[in-house]
Amino acid sequence: MADQPQIYELNNGTVVVKITNYGCTITSLSVPDKNGKLADVVLGFDTVEPYVKGASPYFGCIVGRVANRIKNGKFTLNGTGYSLPINKPPNSLHGGFKGFDKRIWEVAEYKKGDKPSITFKYRSSDGEEGKFPLSLLWAHIFLFVPNIAVFLFKGYPGDVSVTATYALTSSMTMKLDMEAVPENKATPINLAQHTYWNLAGHNSGNILDHTIQIWASEMTPVDENTVPTGEIKPVKGTPFDFTAEKKVGLQVHEVGLGYDHNYVLGGGEEKLGLKRAAKLKDPSSSRVLNLWTNAPGMQFYTGNYVNGVVGKGGAVYNKHAGLCLETQGFPNAINQSNFPSVVVQPGSKYQHTMLFEFSVE
């Protein structure tokens, strides 16, 4: 339907969500506070132009074909080595230079009414991210010679059909269903929704006074380049312990720049086949977000690299202006045999669901 970036609205009379087909990106999400006052609780821009021009640090988008980091941009599958662009040296991040977040998706279905929804679809081609922007070629030559293998970019293997459906399933609930089917080759697939949340309002400052509970007793420690070491460690007795509700900022300064770590989800109640992932609360507005998912992990990221981004209404977003709850397969799982596999076989279906329940308390 739309081959240009546009913004679409889902409105059920209580929650209002704006989403663009550029990267399946949530640009605005307004929910009421304890007094019924609406506020936009996601970081982003008023128009599609800043997203298209690359001003967004992954605000609100769906990232893929493989979310998070692939160590050194390399992996081997079925005996074949694959190389990806190093867009976050020394690793490949969120799909590469032009991941799913920088693609125009087709609008396959758009329903209004009291349970509005929109379905986007995208076909990811064999060898995607195998081509390389010339402007960056010289940087690669100087950074990575003599590792000449870096030039043999194969990109991602096989064609993949992807769909993403956002739906307001009840007055205060949004559901996201992501599906992907490889057509002809096995391939790693790991999609993530990268919204930056600030339940006090996108323009309210930082999220360090929010409280969060994460249903995970373990996490995956990282090396100096934020790639998991392969270990799975208990969070008990560490600054990573959010098994009980705790202020985000309480120990954030004990973990380097801030939280940017994958949690091993489990141990909570289930609903509709989904497990409880996190509960986020803003004390000033009493807004609450409960997140449910079927993914094995969740990247908890406190917006450590956001710096002076001018967003909606001229709001300036700085470090910790929002936080991300990115349910996902584990980072670099394609290179870690002890992590849950992210490889999907041809004809099989990757399915990833997220349920966002808003409330006040």
Short mmCIF file of C-alpha atoms in Angstrom, two decimals:
data_model
loop_
_atom_site.label_atom_id
_atom_site.label_comp_id
_atom_site.label_asym_id
_atom_site.label_seq_id
_atom_site.Cartn_x
_atom_site.Cartn_y
_atom_site.Cartn_z
CA MET A 1 0.00 0.00 0.00
CA ALA A 2 2.46 2.70 1.15
CA ASP A 3 5.90 2.86 -0.42
CA GLN A 4 6.71 6.14 1.34
CA PRO A 5 7.26 6.63 5.06
CA GLN A 6 3.96 7.56 6.70
CA ILE A 7 2.58 7.71 10.23
CA TYR A 8 -0.49 5.66 11.15
CA GLU A 9 -2.62 5.93 14.29
CA LEU A 10 -4.20 3.30 16.52
CA ASN A 11 -6.76 4.85 18.88
CA ASN A 12 -9.22 2.98 21.06
CA GLY A 13 -10.40 6.01 23.01
CA THR A 14 -7.98 5.41 25.89
CA VAL A 15 -4.58 4.67 24.37
CA VAL A 16 -3.28 6.44 21.27
CA VAL A 17 -0.33 4.96 19.38
CA LYS A 18 1.40 6.41 16.34
CA ILE A 19 3.49 4.06 14.20
CA THR A 20 5.38 4.58 10.97
CA ASN A 21 6.02 2.00 8.28
CA TYR A 22 9.64 3.18 8.31
CA GLY A 23 11.17 0.50 10.54
CA CYS A 24 7.78 -0.44 12.08
CA THR A 25 8.56 2.37 14.49
CA ILE A 26 6.38 3.54 17.39
CA THR A 27 6.76 7.33 17.27
CA SER A 28 4.26 8.18 20.02
CA LEU A 29 2.27 6.29 22.64
CA SER A 30 -0.08 8.18 24.95
CA VAL A 31 -1.60 6.63 28.07
CA PRO A 32 -3.47 8.17 31.03
CA ASP A 33 -1.99 8.78 34.49
CA LYS A 34 -3.69 8.44 37.92
CA ASN A 35 -5.81 11.55 37.12
CA GLY A 36 -6.72 10.42 33.62
CA LYS A 37 -4.26 12.85 32.04
CA LEU A 38 -2.70 11.61 28.81
CA ALA A 39 1.04 11.83 28.24
CA ASP A 40 3.27 10.51 25.49
CA VAL A 41 5.56 7.99 27.19
CA VAL A 42 8.00 7.08 24.39
CA LEU A 43 11.02 8.94 23.02
CA GLY A 44 10.88 9.90 19.37
CA PHE A 45 10.30 12.55 16.72
CA ASP A 46 7.22 14.42 15.47
CA THR A 47 7.78 13.52 11.80
CA VAL A 48 9.39 10.68 9.85
CA GLU A 49 12.23 12.82 8.49
CA PRO A 50 14.63 12.55 11.47
CA TYR A 51 14.25 8.75 11.42
CA VAL A 52 14.98 8.61 7.69
CA LYS A 53 17.95 10.95 8.09
CA GLY A 54 19.53 8.74 10.75
CA ALA A 55 18.99 10.97 13.79
CA SER A 56 17.37 8.19 15.81
CA PRO A 57 19.35 5.92 18.18
CA TYR A 58 16.88 3.13 17.40
CA PHE A 59 13.91 4.98 18.96
CA GLY A 60 10.80 2.78 18.85
CA CYS A 61 11.75 0.57 15.92
CA ILE A 62 11.88 -3.15 15.20
CA VAL A 63 15.47 -4.26 14.75
CA GLY A 64 16.62 -7.28 12.74
CA ARG A 65 17.39 -9.57 10.95
CA VAL A 66 19.42 -10.17 14.11
CA ALA A 67 18.95 -7.80 17.04
CA ASN A 68 21.79 -6.87 19.36
CA ARG A 69 25.41 -7.77 18.74
CA ILE A 70 27.09 -10.40 16.58
CA LYS A 71 30.71 -10.63 17.68
CA ASN A 72 33.09 -9.30 15.03
CA GLY A 73 30.20 -9.45 12.56
CA LYS A 74 30.95 -13.10 11.82
CA PHE A 75 29.22 -16.44 12.17
CA THR A 76 29.29 -19.90 10.61
CA LEU A 77 26.15 -21.81 9.68
CA ASN A 78 26.00 -25.24 8.04
CA GLY A 79 29.70 -25.03 7.25
CA THR A 80 29.53 -21.65 5.53
CA GLY A 81 31.12 -18.55 6.99
CA TYR A 82 29.21 -15.28 6.88
CA SER A 83 30.51 -11.75 7.39
CA LEU A 84 28.41 -8.70 8.18
CA PRO A 85 29.29 -5.00 8.22
CA ILE A 86 30.85 -3.75 11.46
CA ASN A 87 28.45 -0.89 12.16
CA LYS A 88 29.27 -0.76 15.89
CA PRO A 89 33.01 -1.58 15.95
CA PRO A 90 34.16 -4.23 16.50
CA ASN A 91 30.71 -5.85 16.17
CA SER A 92 27.65 -5.93 13.96
CA LEU A 93 24.67 -4.38 15.77
CA HIS A 94 20.90 -4.63 15.17
CA GLY A 95 21.13 -6.06 11.66
CA GLY A 96 23.86 -3.84 10.21
CA PHE A 97 23.99 -0.53 8.40
CA LYS A 98 20.51 -0.88 6.96
CA GLY A 99 18.67 -3.25 9.26
CA PHE A 100 14.92 -3.75 9.44
CA ASP A 101 14.64 -0.45 11.34
CA LYS A 102 15.79 1.46 8.24
CA ARG A 103 13.50 -0.26 5.73
CA ILE A 104 10.12 0.85 4.47
CA TRP A 105 7.65 -1.91 5.31
CA GLU A 106 4.48 -2.55 3.38
CA VAL A 107 1.18 -1.97 5.16
CA ALA A 108 -0.63 -5.29 4.70
CA GLU A 109 -3.69 -4.52 6.84
CA TYR A 110 -4.98 -1.53 8.80
CA LYS A 111 -8.09 -1.82 10.99
CA LYS A 112 -9.76 0.91 12.99
CA GLY A 113 -12.48 0.64 15.65
CA ASP A 114 -12.37 -0.33 19.32
CA LYS A 115 -9.65 -2.96 18.70
CA PRO A 116 -7.53 -1.24 16.07
CA SER A 117 -4.49 -2.93 14.54
CA ILE A 118 -1.94 -2.54 11.79
CA THR A 119 0.12 -5.25 10.08
CA PHE A 120 3.39 -4.49 8.33
CA LYS A 121 5.32 -6.86 6.11
CA TYR A 122 8.84 -6.90 4.71
CA ARG A 123 10.81 -9.35 2.57
CA SER A 124 14.42 -9.60 3.59
CA SER A 125 16.51 -10.81 0.67
CA ASP A 126 19.28 -13.40 0.49
CA GLY A 127 22.61 -11.69 1.11
CA GLU A 128 21.05 -8.64 2.76
CA GLU A 129 23.75 -6.47 4.34
CA GLY A 130 26.23 -8.12 1.98
CA LYS A 131 26.62 -4.89 0.07
CA PHE A 132 28.67 -2.17 1.66
CA PRO A 133 28.30 1.63 1.59
CA LEU A 134 31.32 2.98 -0.30
CA SER A 135 31.62 5.91 2.08
CA LEU A 136 32.46 3.45 4.86
CA LEU A 137 34.72 1.15 2.87
CA TRP A 138 37.89 3.13 3.61
CA ALA A 139 37.17 3.13 7.33
CA HIS A 140 36.98 -0.64 7.16
CA ILE A 141 40.22 -0.87 5.22
CA PHE A 142 42.12 1.21 7.76
CA LEU A 143 40.47 -0.35 10.81
CA PHE A 144 40.54 -3.99 9.90
CA VAL A 145 43.47 -4.71 7.57
CA PRO A 146 45.14 -7.22 7.58
CA ASN A 147 41.92 -9.10 8.34
CA ILE A 148 41.06 -9.18 4.65
CA ALA A 149 38.20 -11.64 5.26
CA VAL A 150 36.15 -8.64 6.32
CA PHE A 151 35.70 -7.76 2.64
CA LEU A 152 34.06 -11.06 1.77
CA PHE A 153 30.65 -9.93 2.95
CA LYS A 154 28.09 -12.64 2.40
CA GLY A 155 25.33 -10.86 4.29
CA TYR A 156 22.50 -12.83 5.83
CA PRO A 157 21.61 -16.18 4.27
CA GLY A 158 18.33 -16.77 2.46
CA ASP A 159 15.14 -14.85 1.76
CA VAL A 160 12.87 -14.24 4.77
CA SER A 161 9.26 -13.04 4.87
CA VAL A 162 8.58 -10.93 7.95
CA THR A 163 5.36 -9.56 9.44
CA ALA A 164 4.71 -7.39 12.47
CA THR A 165 1.26 -6.62 13.86
CA TYR A 166 0.56 -3.96 16.47
CA ALA A 167 -2.92 -4.19 18.04
CA LEU A 168 -4.77 -2.50 20.88
CA THR A 169 -6.39 -5.62 22.28
CA SER A 170 -8.15 -3.95 25.23
CA SER A 171 -8.55 -0.43 26.61
CA MET A 172 -5.06 -0.35 28.18
CA THR A 173 -3.22 -3.17 26.37
CA MET A 174 -1.06 -3.27 23.24
CA LYS A 175 0.11 -6.49 21.64
CA LEU A 176 2.93 -6.94 19.15
CA ASP A 177 3.24 -10.13 17.12
CA MET A 178 6.41 -10.57 15.06
CA GLU A 179 6.74 -13.50 12.67
CA ALA A 180 9.40 -14.50 10.16
CA VAL A 181 9.62 -17.44 7.77
CA PRO A 182 12.88 -18.32 5.99
CA GLU A 183 12.06 -19.35 2.42
CA ASN A 184 15.12 -21.24 1.23
CA LYS A 185 18.05 -21.28 3.70
CA ALA A 186 18.52 -21.67 7.42
CA THR A 187 19.26 -18.29 8.97
CA PRO A 188 19.61 -16.60 12.34
CA ILE A 189 16.54 -14.49 13.20
CA ASN A 190 16.18 -12.40 16.32
CA LEU A 191 13.78 -9.45 16.20
CA ALA A 192 13.45 -6.89 18.98
CA GLN A 193 11.23 -3.89 19.66
CA HIS A 194 13.45 -0.97 20.68
CA THR A 195 11.10 1.58 22.27
CA TYR A 196 12.59 3.93 24.85
CA TRP A 197 10.07 4.30 27.69
CA ASN A 198 9.63 7.18 30.10
CA LEU A 199 6.34 6.70 31.93
CA ALA A 200 6.46 10.23 33.37
CA GLY A 201 6.34 11.55 29.80
CA HIS A 202 8.92 11.60 27.04
CA ASN A 203 9.97 15.17 27.91
CA SER A 204 10.11 14.74 31.70
CA GLY A 205 13.84 14.19 32.24
CA ASN A 206 15.50 10.90 33.19
CA ILE A 207 14.09 7.52 34.25
CA LEU A 208 16.35 6.98 37.28
CA ASP A 209 13.41 7.39 39.70
CA HIS A 210 11.32 4.76 37.91
CA THR A 211 11.14 1.42 39.69
CA ILE A 212 11.50 -1.85 37.85
CA GLN A 213 11.09 -5.52 38.59
CA ILE A 214 12.54 -8.07 36.16
CA TRP A 215 11.50 -11.71 36.27
CA ALA A 216 15.01 -13.09 35.84
CA SER A 217 17.35 -14.62 38.40
CA GLU A 218 20.23 -14.79 35.89
CA MET A 219 21.89 -12.58 33.30
CA THR A 220 24.59 -12.90 30.66
CA PRO A 221 27.78 -10.98 31.61
CA VAL A 222 29.49 -9.03 28.83
CA ASP A 223 33.01 -8.24 27.68
CA GLU A 224 34.42 -4.75 27.11
CA ASN A 225 32.50 -4.51 23.81
CA THR A 226 29.12 -5.42 25.37
CA VAL A 227 29.14 -8.93 23.88
CA PRO A 228 28.15 -11.78 26.22
CA THR A 229 31.10 -13.86 27.39
CA GLY A 230 29.01 -17.03 27.18
CA GLU A 231 28.55 -17.27 30.94
CA ILE A 232 25.14 -17.26 32.63
CA LYS A 233 25.40 -15.78 36.12
CA PRO A 234 23.00 -15.32 39.03
CA VAL A 235 22.00 -11.70 39.70
CA LYS A 236 21.62 -12.19 43.45
CA GLY A 237 23.82 -9.87 45.45
CA THR A 238 24.80 -7.78 42.42
CA PRO A 239 23.64 -4.41 41.01
CA PHE A 240 21.85 -6.46 38.32
CA ASP A 241 19.34 -7.87 40.79
CA PHE A 242 15.83 -6.62 40.00
CA THR A 243 14.01 -9.73 41.22
CA ALA A 244 12.24 -7.39 43.66
CA GLU A 245 11.01 -3.95 42.65
CA LYS A 246 13.91 -1.49 42.82
CA LYS A 247 14.69 2.05 41.72
CA VAL A 248 16.47 2.06 38.35
CA GLY A 249 19.03 4.62 39.52
CA LEU A 250 19.86 2.98 42.84
CA GLN A 251 22.97 1.15 41.58
CA VAL A 252 23.18 2.32 37.97
CA HIS A 253 26.54 4.00 38.62
CA GLU A 254 28.01 0.65 39.67
CA VAL A 255 27.63 -0.83 36.18
CA GLY A 256 29.80 1.43 34.00
CA LEU A 257 27.79 3.67 31.67
CA GLY A 258 24.55 2.09 32.87
CA TYR A 259 22.55 -1.06 32.23
CA ASP A 260 22.86 -2.63 28.78
CA HIS A 261 22.55 -6.30 29.63
CA ASN A 262 20.58 -9.37 28.65
CA TYR A 263 18.44 -10.99 31.35
CA VAL A 264 17.50 -14.69 31.29
CA LEU A 265 13.73 -14.55 31.71
CA GLY A 266 11.81 -17.07 33.80
CA GLY A 267 10.28 -17.83 37.15
CA GLY A 268 7.22 -15.63 36.88
CA GLU A 269 3.57 -16.31 36.22
CA GLU A 270 2.26 -16.94 32.71
CA LYS A 271 -0.60 -15.44 30.74
CA LEU A 272 -1.84 -16.40 27.26
CA GLY A 273 1.26 -18.55 26.82
CA LEU A 274 3.53 -15.62 27.65
CA LYS A 275 5.82 -15.24 30.63
CA ARG A 276 6.12 -12.18 32.76
CA ALA A 277 9.21 -10.16 31.83
CA ALA A 278 9.14 -6.82 33.65
CA LYS A 279 7.08 -4.32 35.62
CA LEU A 280 8.03 -0.67 35.20
CA LYS A 281 6.51 2.09 37.35
CA ASP A 282 6.82 5.87 37.46
CA PRO A 283 6.10 7.16 41.00
CA SER A 284 5.20 10.70 39.88
CA SER A 285 2.34 9.75 37.53
CA SER A 286 1.58 6.28 38.98
CA ARG A 287 1.74 4.88 35.44
CA VAL A 288 2.70 1.21 35.26
CA LEU A 289 3.82 -0.97 32.35
CA ASN A 290 3.70 -4.75 32.72
CA LEU A 291 5.49 -6.59 29.92
CA TRP A 292 4.87 -10.22 28.92
CA THR A 293 6.69 -12.19 26.21
CA ASN A 294 7.56 -15.62 24.84
CA ALA A 295 11.21 -14.65 24.20
CA PRO A 296 14.00 -16.22 26.30
CA GLY A 297 15.82 -12.99 27.08
CA MET A 298 15.40 -9.26 27.58
CA GLN A 299 17.94 -6.50 27.06
CA PHE A 300 17.53 -3.93 29.82
CA TYR A 301 19.07 -0.73 28.47
CA THR A 302 19.06 2.62 30.27
CA GLY A 303 19.69 4.91 27.29
CA ASN A 304 23.37 5.29 28.08
CA TYR A 305 24.37 6.65 24.67
CA VAL A 306 21.53 9.16 24.21
CA ASN A 307 23.10 12.61 24.16
CA GLY A 308 21.45 15.88 23.13
CA VAL A 309 18.91 14.39 20.72
CA VAL A 310 16.22 16.97 19.90
CA GLY A 311 12.92 15.11 19.84
CA LYS A 312 9.18 15.77 19.90
CA GLY A 313 8.14 19.32 20.63
CA GLY A 314 11.77 20.37 20.89
CA ALA A 315 12.40 18.16 23.94
CA VAL A 316 16.10 17.42 24.38
CA TYR A 317 16.82 13.79 25.25
CA ASN A 318 20.00 13.12 27.20
CA LYS A 319 21.55 10.10 28.93
CA HIS A 320 18.92 7.97 30.74
CA ALA A 321 16.02 9.95 29.18
CA GLY A 322 14.33 6.61 28.51
CA LEU A 323 14.86 2.90 29.04
CA CYS A 324 14.41 -0.07 26.75
CA LEU A 325 12.91 -3.47 27.54
CA GLU A 326 13.95 -5.42 24.46
CA THR A 327 12.70 -9.00 24.65
CA GLN A 328 14.91 -11.10 22.42
CA GLY A 329 17.04 -14.15 21.81
CA PHE A 330 20.36 -13.85 23.61
CA PRO A 331 22.94 -11.51 22.02
CA ASN A 332 25.56 -13.28 19.86
CA ALA A 333 23.64 -16.54 20.31
CA ILE A 334 24.68 -17.57 16.78
CA ASN A 335 28.25 -17.88 18.14
CA GLN A 336 27.40 -19.35 21.57
CA SER A 337 26.33 -22.98 21.47
CA ASN A 338 25.16 -22.93 25.11
CA PHE A 339 22.64 -20.11 24.40
CA PRO A 340 19.16 -20.87 23.05
CA SER A 341 19.48 -21.17 19.27
CA VAL A 342 18.32 -18.30 17.07
CA VAL A 343 18.61 -20.35 13.86
CA VAL A 344 15.32 -20.88 12.00
CA GLN A 345 15.01 -23.55 9.31
CA PRO A 346 13.35 -22.97 5.92
CA GLY A 347 9.57 -23.34 6.21
CA SER A 348 9.68 -23.07 10.00
CA LYS A 349 8.28 -19.96 11.65
CA TYR A 350 9.94 -17.57 14.06
CA GLN A 351 7.29 -16.17 16.42
CA HIS A 352 7.87 -13.44 19.00
CA THR A 353 5.04 -11.85 20.96
CA MET A 354 5.10 -8.92 23.37
CA LEU A 355 2.15 -7.82 25.50
CA PHE A 356 2.26 -4.31 26.98
CA GLU A 357 -0.25 -3.81 29.79
CA PHE A 358 -0.64 -0.24 31.05
CA SER A 359 -2.27 0.66 34.36
CA VAL A 360 -2.00 3.02 37.31
CA GLU A 361 -1.33 2.09 40.93
#
